[in-house]
Tab-separated table of C-alpha atoms in Angstrom:
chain	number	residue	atom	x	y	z
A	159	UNK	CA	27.003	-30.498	-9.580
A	160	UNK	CA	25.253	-28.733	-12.646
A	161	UNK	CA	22.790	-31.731	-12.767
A	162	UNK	CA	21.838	-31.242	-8.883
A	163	UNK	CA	21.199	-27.502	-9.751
A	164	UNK	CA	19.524	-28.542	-12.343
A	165	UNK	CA	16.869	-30.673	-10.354
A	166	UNK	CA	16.941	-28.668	-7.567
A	167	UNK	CA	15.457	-25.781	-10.358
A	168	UNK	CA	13.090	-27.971	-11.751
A	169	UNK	CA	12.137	-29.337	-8.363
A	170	UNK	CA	11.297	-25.844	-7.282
A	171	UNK	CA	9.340	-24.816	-10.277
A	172	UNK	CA	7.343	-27.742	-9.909
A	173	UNK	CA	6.446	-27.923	-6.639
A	174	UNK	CA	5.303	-23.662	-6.338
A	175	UNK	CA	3.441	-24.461	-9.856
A	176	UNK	CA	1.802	-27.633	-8.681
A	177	UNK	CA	0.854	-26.401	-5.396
A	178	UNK	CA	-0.629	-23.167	-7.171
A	179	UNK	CA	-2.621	-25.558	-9.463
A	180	UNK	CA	-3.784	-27.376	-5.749
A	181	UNK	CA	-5.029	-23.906	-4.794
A	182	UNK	CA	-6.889	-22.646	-7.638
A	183	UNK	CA	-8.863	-26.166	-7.674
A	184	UNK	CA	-9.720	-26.211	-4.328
A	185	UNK	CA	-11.128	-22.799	-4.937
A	186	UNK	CA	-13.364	-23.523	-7.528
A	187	UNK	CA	-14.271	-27.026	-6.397
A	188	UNK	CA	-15.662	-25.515	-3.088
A	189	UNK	CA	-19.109	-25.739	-1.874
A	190	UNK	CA	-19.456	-23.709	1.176
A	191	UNK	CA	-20.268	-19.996	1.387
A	192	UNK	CA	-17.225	-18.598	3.504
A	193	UNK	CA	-13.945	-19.568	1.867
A	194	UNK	CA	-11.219	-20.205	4.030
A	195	UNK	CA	-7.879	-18.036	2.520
A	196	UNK	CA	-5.411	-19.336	5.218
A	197	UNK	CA	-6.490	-23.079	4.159
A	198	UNK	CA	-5.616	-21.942	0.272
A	199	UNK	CA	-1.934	-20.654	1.041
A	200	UNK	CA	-1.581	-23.545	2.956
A	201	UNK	CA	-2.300	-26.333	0.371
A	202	UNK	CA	-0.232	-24.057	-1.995
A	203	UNK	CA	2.820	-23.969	0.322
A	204	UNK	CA	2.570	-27.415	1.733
A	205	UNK	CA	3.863	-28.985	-1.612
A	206	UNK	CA	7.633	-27.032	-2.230
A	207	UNK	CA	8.087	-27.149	1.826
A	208	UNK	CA	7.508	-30.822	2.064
A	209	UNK	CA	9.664	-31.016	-1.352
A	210	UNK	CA	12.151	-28.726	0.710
A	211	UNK	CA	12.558	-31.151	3.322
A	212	UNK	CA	12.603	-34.395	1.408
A	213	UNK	CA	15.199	-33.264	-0.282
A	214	UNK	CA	17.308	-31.721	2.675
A	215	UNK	CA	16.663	-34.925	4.400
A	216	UNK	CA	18.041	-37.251	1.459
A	217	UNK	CA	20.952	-35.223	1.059
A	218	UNK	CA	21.932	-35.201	4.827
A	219	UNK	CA	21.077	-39.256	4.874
A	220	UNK	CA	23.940	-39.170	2.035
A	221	UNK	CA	26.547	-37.200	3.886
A	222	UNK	CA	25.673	-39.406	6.792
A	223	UNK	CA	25.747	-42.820	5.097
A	224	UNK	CA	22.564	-43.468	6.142
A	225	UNK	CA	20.249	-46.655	5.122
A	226	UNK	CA	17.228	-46.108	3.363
A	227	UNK	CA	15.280	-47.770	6.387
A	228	UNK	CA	16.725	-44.788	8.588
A	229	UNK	CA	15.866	-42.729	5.821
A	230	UNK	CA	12.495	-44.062	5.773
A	231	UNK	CA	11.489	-43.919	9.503
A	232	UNK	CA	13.217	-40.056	9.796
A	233	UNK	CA	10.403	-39.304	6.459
A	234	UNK	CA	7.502	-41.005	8.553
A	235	UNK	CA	8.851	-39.133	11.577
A	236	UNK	CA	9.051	-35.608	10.281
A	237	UNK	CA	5.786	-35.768	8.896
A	238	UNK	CA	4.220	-36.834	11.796
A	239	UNK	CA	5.009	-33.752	13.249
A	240	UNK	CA	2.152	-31.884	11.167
A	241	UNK	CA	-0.602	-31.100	13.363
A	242	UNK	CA	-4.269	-29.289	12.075
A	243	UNK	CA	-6.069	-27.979	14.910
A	244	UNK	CA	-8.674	-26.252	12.787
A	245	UNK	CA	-12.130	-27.695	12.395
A	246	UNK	CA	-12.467	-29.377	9.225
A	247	UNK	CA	-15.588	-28.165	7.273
A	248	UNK	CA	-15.593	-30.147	4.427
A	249	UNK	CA	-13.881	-33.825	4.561
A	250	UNK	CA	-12.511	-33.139	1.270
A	251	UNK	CA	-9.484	-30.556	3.027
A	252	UNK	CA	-7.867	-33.911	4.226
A	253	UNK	CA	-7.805	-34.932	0.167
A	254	UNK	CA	-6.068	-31.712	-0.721
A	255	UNK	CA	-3.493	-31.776	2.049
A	256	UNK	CA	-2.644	-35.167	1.584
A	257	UNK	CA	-2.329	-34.226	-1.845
A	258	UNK	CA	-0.162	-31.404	-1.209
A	259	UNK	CA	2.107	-33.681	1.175
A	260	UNK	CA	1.967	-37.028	-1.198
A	261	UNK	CA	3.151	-34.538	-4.184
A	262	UNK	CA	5.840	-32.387	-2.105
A	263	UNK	CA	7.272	-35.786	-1.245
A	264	UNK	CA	7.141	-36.844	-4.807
A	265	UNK	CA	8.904	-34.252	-5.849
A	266	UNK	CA	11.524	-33.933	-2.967
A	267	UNK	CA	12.709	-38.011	-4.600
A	268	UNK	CA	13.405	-36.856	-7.849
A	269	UNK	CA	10.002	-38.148	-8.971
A	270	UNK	CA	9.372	-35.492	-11.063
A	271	UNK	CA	6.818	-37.616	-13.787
A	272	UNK	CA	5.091	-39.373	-11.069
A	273	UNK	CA	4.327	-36.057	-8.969
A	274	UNK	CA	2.927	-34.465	-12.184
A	275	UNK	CA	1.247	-36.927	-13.562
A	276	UNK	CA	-0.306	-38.190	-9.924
A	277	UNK	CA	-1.334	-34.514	-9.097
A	278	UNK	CA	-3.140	-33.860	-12.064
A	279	UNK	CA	-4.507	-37.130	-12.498
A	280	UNK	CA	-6.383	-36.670	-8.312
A	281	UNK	CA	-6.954	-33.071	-9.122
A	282	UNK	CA	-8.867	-34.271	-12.252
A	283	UNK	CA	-10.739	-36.509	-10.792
A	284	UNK	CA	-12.012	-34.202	-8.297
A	285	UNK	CA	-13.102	-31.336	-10.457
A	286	UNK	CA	-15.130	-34.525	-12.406
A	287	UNK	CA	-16.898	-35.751	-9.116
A	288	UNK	CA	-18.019	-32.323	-8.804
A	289	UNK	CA	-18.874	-31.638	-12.015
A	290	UNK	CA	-21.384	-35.006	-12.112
A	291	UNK	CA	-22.009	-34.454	-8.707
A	292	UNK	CA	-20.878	-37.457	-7.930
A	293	UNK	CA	-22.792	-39.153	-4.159
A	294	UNK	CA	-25.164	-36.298	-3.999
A	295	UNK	CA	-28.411	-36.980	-2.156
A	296	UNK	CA	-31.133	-37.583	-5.167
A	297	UNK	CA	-33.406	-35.651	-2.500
A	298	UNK	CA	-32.701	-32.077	-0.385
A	299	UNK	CA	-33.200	-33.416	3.379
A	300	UNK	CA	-34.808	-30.366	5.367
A	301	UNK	CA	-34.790	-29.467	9.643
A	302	UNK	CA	-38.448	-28.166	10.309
A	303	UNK	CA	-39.294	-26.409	13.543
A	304	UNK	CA	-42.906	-25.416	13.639
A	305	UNK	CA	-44.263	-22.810	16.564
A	306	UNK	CA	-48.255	-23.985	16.667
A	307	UNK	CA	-51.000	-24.945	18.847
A	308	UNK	CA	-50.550	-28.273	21.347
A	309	UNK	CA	-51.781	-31.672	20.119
A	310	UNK	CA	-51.504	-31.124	16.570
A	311	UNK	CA	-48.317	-33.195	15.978
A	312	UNK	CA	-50.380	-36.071	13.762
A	313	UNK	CA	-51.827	-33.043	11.959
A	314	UNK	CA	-48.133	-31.363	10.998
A	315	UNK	CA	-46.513	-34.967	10.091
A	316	UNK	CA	-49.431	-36.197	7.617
A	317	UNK	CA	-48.894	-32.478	6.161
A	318	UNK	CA	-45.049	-33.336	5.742
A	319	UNK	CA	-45.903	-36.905	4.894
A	320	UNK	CA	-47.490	-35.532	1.550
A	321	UNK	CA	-44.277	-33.424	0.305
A	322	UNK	CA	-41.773	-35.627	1.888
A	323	UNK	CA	-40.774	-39.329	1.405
A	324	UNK	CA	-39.712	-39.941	4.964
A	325	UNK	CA	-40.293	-37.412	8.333
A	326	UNK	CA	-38.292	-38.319	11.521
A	327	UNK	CA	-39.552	-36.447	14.491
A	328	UNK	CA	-36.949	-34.850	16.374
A	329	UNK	CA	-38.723	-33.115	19.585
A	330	UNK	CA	-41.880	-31.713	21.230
A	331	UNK	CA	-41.835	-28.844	23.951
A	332	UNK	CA	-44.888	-27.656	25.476
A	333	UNK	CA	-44.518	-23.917	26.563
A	334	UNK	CA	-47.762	-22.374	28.478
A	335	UNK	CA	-49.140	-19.929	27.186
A	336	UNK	CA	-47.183	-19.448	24.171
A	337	UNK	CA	-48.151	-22.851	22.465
A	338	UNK	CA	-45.930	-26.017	21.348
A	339	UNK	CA	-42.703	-26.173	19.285
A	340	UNK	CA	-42.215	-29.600	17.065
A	341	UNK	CA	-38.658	-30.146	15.413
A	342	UNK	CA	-39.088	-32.796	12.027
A	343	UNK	CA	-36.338	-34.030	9.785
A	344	UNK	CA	-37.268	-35.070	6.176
A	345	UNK	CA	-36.190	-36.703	2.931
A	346	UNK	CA	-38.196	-34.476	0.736
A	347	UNK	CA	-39.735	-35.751	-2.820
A	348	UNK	CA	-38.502	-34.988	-6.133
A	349	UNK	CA	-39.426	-31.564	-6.764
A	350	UNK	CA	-39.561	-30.025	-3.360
A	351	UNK	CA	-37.524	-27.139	-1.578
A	352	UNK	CA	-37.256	-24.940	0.996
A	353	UNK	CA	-40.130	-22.954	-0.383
A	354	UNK	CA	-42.872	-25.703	-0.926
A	355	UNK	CA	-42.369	-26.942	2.249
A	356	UNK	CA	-42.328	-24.083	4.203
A	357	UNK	CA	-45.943	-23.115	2.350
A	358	UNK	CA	-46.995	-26.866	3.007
A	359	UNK	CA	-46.955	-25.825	6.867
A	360	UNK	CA	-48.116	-22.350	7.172
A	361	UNK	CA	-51.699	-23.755	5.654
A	362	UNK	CA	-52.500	-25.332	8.994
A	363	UNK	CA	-54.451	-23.210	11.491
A	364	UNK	CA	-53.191	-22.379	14.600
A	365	UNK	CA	-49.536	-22.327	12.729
A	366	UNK	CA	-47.585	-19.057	14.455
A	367	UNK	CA	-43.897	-19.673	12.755
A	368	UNK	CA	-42.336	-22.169	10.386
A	369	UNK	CA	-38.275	-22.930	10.305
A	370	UNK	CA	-37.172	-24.757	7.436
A	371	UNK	CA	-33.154	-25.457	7.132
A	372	UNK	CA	-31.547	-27.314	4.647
A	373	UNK	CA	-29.693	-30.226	5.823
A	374	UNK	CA	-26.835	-31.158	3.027
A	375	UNK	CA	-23.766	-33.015	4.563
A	376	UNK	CA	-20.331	-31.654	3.643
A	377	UNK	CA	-22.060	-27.879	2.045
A	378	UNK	CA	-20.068	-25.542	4.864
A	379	UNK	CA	-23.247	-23.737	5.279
A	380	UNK	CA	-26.924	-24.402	6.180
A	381	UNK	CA	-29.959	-22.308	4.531
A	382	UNK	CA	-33.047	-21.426	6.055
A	383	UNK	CA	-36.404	-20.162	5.445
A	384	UNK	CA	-39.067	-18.848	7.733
């Protein structure tokens, strides 16, 4: 009895401190400008209710005589359950909820070494990927839209060609009266930004407005200058 109290303490203490320690790291490891709070309490609570219900589950499969393959598929069952109906930003919210859930679940067996050393071990590793910046583009990729005068596409892509190592046109619309609109999507060169690009443009006559967005995969947010 005093050892089940016992665990159940330490199981507790664990779970609220590791899924605090979840938290705080996806805090600081995040990239985008608008920080979602609900998506923070829930990575911190996921771990001690999943723990919660491992553990309520075992001990009913024990009253109940109940094989580990019925414990098992009830597990697989219950967790299923979990839904996210929120659009997911950044790809790296499924790592910290399956985090969350893989720990909780850890700690709901009794595996109180393996959830420790398994959550800080992940966490770790992602505060080092983002740190080296680990699979970031070697080169900013940009979205132009340039407002100018019709039949000077060749003229605005030889212009991009010379601070950009690939351009992709995107569109062309023709509007009377009010000139033509052209849409581009580059790999810019080494050195380049949203600045030297924009000023790249604006040298060519007959050039009434210049768009330049950032395009960076997995950032939450997209910058722009005109």
């Amino acid at each position: 009895m005093a050892s089940g109290v016992w665990d159940l303490i330490v199981g507790g203490s664990l779970s609220v401190g590791l899924g605090l320690l979840i938290g705080i790291t996806y805090t600081r490891a995040y990239r985008g400008l608008l920080l979602s709070t609900s998506f923070v309490h829930t990575c911190s609570t996921t771990v001690p209710l999943v723990a919660l219900v491992v553990r309520s589950i075992r001990v009913l499969a024990l009253q109940s005589q109940m094989t580990g393959q019925a414990l098992a598929f009830a597990l697989v069952g219950l967790l299923g359950l979990i839904r996210f109906r929120t659009v997911v930003r950044d790809t790296r919210e499924f790592t910290f909820i399956f985090l969350s859930i893989a720990t909780g679940v850890a700690i709901g067996s009794d595996q109180f070494v393996a959830a420790f050393a398994g959550c800080i071990l992940i966490l770790a590793l992602l505060v080092l990927l983002e740190a080296f910046k680990f699979g970031s583009p070697r080169a900013p990729s940009f979205k132009v839209k340039i407002t100018g005068t019709p039949g000077a596409f060749a003229e605005y892509r030889a212009k991009l060609s010379e601070v950009a190592d690939r351009v992709e046109p995107v569109s062309i619309r023709n509007v009377p009266d009010r000139g033509a609109t052209y849409v581009f999507e580059l790999v810019a060169r080494g050195g380049q930004d949203l600045a030297s690009v924009t000023a790249a443009i604006q040298g060519i006559a007959g050039t009434t407005d210049v768009s330049v967005a950032a395009l960076q995969r997995g950032k939450g947010s997209e910058m722009e200058a005109e």
